[in-house]
Short mmCIF file of C-alpha atoms and ligand atoms in Angstrom, two decimals:
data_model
loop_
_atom_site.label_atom_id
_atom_site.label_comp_id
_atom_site.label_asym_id
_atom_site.label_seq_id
_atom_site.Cartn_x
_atom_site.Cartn_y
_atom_site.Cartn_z
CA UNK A 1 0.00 0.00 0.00
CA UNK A 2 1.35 3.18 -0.79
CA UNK A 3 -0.98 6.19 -0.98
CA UNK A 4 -0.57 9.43 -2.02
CA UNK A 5 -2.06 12.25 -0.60
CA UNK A 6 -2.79 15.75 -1.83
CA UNK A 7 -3.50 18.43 0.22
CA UNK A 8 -4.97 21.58 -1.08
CA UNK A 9 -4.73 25.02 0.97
CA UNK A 10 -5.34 28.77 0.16
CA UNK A 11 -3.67 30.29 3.42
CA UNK A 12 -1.60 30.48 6.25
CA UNK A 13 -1.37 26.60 6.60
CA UNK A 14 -1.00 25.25 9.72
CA UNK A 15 -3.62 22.35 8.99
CA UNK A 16 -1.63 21.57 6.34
CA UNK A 17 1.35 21.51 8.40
CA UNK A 18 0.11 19.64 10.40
CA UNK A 19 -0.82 16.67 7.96
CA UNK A 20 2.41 16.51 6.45
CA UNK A 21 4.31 15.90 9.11
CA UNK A 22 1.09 13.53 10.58
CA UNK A 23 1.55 11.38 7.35
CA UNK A 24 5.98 11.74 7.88
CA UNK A 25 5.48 9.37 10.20
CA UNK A 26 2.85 6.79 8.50
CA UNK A 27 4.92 4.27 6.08
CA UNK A 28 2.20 3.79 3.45
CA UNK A 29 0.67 7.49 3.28
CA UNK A 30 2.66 10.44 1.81
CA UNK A 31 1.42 13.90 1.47
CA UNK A 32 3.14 14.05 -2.25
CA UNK A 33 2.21 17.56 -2.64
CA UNK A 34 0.56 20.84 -1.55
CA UNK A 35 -1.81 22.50 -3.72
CA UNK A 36 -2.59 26.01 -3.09
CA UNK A 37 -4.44 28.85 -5.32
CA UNK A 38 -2.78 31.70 -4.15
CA UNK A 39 1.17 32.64 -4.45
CA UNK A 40 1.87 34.65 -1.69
CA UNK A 41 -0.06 31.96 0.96
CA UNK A 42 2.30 31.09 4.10
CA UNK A 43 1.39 27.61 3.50
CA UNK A 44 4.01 27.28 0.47
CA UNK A 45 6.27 28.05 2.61
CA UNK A 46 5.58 25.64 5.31
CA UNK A 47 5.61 23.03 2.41
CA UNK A 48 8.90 24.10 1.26
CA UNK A 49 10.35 23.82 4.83
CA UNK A 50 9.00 20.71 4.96
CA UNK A 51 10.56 19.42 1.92
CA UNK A 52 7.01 18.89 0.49
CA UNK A 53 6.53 20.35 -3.39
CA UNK A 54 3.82 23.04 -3.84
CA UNK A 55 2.09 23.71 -7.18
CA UNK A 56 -0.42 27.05 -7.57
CA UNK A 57 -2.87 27.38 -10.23
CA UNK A 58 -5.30 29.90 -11.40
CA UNK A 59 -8.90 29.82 -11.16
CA UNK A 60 -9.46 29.34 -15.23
CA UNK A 61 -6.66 26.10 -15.12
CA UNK A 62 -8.43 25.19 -11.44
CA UNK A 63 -12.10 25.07 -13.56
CA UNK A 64 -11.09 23.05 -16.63
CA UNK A 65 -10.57 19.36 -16.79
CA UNK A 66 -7.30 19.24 -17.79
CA UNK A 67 -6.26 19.94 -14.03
CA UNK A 68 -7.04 16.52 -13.44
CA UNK A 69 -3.39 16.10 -15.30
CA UNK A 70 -2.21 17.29 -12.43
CA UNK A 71 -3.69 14.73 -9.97
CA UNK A 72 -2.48 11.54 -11.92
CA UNK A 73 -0.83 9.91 -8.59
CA UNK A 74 -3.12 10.92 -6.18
CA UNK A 75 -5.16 8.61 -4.42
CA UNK A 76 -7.23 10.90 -1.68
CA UNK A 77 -7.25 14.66 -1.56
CA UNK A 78 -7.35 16.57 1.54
CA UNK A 79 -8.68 20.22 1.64
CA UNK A 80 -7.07 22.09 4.80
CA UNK A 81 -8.45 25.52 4.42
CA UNK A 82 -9.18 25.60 0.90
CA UNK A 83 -12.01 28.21 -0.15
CA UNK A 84 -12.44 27.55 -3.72
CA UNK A 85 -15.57 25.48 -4.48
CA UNK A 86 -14.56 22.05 -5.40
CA UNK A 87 -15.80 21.72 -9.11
CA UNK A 88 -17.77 18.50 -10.62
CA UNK A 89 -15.39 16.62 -12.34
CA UNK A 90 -13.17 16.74 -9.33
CA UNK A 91 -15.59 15.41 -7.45
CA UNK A 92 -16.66 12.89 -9.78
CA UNK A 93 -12.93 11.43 -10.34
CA UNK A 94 -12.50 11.36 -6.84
CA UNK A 95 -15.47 10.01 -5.11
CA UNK A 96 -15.54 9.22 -1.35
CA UNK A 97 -12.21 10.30 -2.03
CA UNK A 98 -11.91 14.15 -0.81
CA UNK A 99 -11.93 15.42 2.87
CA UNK A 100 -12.42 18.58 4.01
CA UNK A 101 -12.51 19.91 7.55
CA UNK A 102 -14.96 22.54 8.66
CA UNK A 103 -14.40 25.30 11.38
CA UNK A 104 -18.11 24.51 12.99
CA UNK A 105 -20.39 22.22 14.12
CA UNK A 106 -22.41 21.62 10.60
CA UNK A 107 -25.09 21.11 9.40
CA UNK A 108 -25.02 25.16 11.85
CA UNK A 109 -22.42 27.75 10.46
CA UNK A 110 -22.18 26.02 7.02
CA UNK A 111 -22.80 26.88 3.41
CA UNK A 112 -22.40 29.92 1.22
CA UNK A 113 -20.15 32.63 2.57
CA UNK A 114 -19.83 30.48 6.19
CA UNK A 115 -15.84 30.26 5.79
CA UNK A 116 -12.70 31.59 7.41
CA UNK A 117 -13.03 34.15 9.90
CA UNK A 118 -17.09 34.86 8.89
CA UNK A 119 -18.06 31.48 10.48
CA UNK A 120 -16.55 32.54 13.98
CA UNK A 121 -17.72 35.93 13.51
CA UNK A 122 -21.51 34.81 13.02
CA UNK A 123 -20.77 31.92 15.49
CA UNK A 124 -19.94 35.03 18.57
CA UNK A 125 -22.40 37.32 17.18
CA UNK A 126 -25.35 34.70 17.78
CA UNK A 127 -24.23 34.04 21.08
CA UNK A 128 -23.48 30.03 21.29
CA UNK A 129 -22.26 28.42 23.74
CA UNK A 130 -20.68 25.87 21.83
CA UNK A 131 -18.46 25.63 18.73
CA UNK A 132 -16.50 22.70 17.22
CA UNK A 133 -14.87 21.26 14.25
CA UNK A 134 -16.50 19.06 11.23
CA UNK A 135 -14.69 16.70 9.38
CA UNK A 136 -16.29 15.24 6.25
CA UNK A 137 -16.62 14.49 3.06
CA UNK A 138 -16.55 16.23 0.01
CA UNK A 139 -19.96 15.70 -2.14
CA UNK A 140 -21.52 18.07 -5.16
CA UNK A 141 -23.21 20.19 -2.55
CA UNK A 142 -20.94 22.68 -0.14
CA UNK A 143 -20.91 21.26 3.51
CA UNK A 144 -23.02 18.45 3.28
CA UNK A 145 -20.80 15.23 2.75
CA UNK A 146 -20.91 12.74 4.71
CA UNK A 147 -19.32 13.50 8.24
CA UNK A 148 -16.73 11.46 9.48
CA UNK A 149 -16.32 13.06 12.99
CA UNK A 150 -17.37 16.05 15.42
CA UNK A 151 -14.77 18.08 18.62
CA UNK A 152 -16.27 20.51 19.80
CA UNK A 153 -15.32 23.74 22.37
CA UNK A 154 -17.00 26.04 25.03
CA UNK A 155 -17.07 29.32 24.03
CA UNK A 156 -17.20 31.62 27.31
CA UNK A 157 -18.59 35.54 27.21
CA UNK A 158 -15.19 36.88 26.59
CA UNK A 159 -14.43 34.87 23.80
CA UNK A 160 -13.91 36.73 20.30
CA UNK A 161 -13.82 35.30 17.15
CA UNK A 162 -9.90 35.39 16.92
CA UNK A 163 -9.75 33.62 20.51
CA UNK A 164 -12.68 30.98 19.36
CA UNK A 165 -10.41 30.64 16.18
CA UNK A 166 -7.37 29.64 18.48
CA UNK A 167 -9.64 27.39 20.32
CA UNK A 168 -10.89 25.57 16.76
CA UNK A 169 -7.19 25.61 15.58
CA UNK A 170 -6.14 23.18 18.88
CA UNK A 171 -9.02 21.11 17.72
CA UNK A 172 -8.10 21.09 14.06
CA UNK A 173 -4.62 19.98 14.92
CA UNK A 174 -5.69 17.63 17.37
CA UNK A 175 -7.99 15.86 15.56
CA UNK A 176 -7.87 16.39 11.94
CA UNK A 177 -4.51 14.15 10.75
CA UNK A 178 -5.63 11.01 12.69
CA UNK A 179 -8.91 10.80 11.72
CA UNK A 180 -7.64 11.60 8.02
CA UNK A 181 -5.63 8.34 8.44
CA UNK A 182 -8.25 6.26 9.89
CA UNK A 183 -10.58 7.20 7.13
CA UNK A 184 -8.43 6.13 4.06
CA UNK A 185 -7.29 3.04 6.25
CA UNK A 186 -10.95 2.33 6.52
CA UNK A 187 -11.67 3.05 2.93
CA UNK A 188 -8.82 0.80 1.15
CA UNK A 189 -9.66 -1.96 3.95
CA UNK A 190 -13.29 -2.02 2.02
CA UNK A 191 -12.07 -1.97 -1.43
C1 GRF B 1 -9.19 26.30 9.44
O1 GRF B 1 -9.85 26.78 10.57
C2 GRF B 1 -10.10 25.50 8.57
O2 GRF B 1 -11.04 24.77 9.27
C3 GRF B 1 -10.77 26.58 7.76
O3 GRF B 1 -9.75 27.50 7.49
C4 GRF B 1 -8.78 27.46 8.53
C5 GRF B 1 -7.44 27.25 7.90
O4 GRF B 1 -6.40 27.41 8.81
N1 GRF B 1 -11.48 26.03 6.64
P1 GRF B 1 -4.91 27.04 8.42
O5 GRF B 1 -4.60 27.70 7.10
O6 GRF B 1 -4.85 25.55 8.32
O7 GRF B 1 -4.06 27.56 9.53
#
């Protein structure tokens, strides 16, 4: 068994981080490469530091088919923080096969616009007393794969969104790489 991850990001990076070195230490899993749509995100450079080769594309080359040219190795793709909207034929050529982790406790705080710093915004403006992380898969419609696994966090009266963000981040990190693993273990142990 030897399966190649890739792991798309559009910023800073530290989920992404944290999967690469996560998978360092798994014999049969390699995250082969990071894939990120912007060329100034931090995360390129936590790839490079990591010895892990980065590729950015554009939105027009992201959209067409012929991206999939790109993914000829890659056996399960793993969005850490990635905000472009998967399209179909990604999707379609890798079914059951894309991951993506969510800031929130979906099915609340997910959808259109619900990304980034606007989920933990909304999440303090309305008050909760609870907020978590979502881990699931990637289907045709935005947020509503399958989910694989639920943390969540108390969110006290002082917290902001940039302290509830810290608080998701420890749960991201926590959480996220392991149950990454156990979910393609679980999937090739089925096929
Ligand atoms: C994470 O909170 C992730 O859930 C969300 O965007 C953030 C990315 O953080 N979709 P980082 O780039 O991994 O530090």
């Amino acid at each position: 068994m030897d399966i190649n991850i890739a792991v798309f990001a559009s910023g800073s990076g530290s989920n992404a981080e944290q999967l690469i070195k996560h998978f360092q230490g798994v014999s049969e899993m390699t995250v082969s490469q990071v894939y990120c749509n912007k060329p100034d995100a931090f995360v390129l450079e936590r790839a490079k530091n990591l010895d892990v080769p980065s590729l950015v594309f554009s939105r027009s080359e992201f959209k067409s088919e012929e991206f999939l040219a790109q993914l000829e190795s890659v056996d399960f793709i793993i969005l850490a923080g990635f905000l472009w909207k998967i399209p179909e034929y990604l999707i379609q050529a890798f079914p059951e096969k894309i991951i993506n982790i969510h800031p929130a406790l979906l099915p609340s705080y997910g959808g259109k616009g619900m990304y980034g710093s606007h989920v933990h915004e909304s999440v303090i403006v309305n008050k909760e007393k609870q907020s978590g992380i979502t881990i699931h898969l990637v289907n045709e419609n935005y947020d509503e794969g399958r989910t694989l696994f639920q943390a969540s966090c108390d969110i006290s009266p002082e917290d902001t969104p940039d302290s509830l963000a810290q608080k998701i981040h420890q749960l991201e990190h926590k959480y996220f790489p392991q149950i990454a693993e156990d979910y393609i273990r679980e999937y090739m142990s089925k096929k």
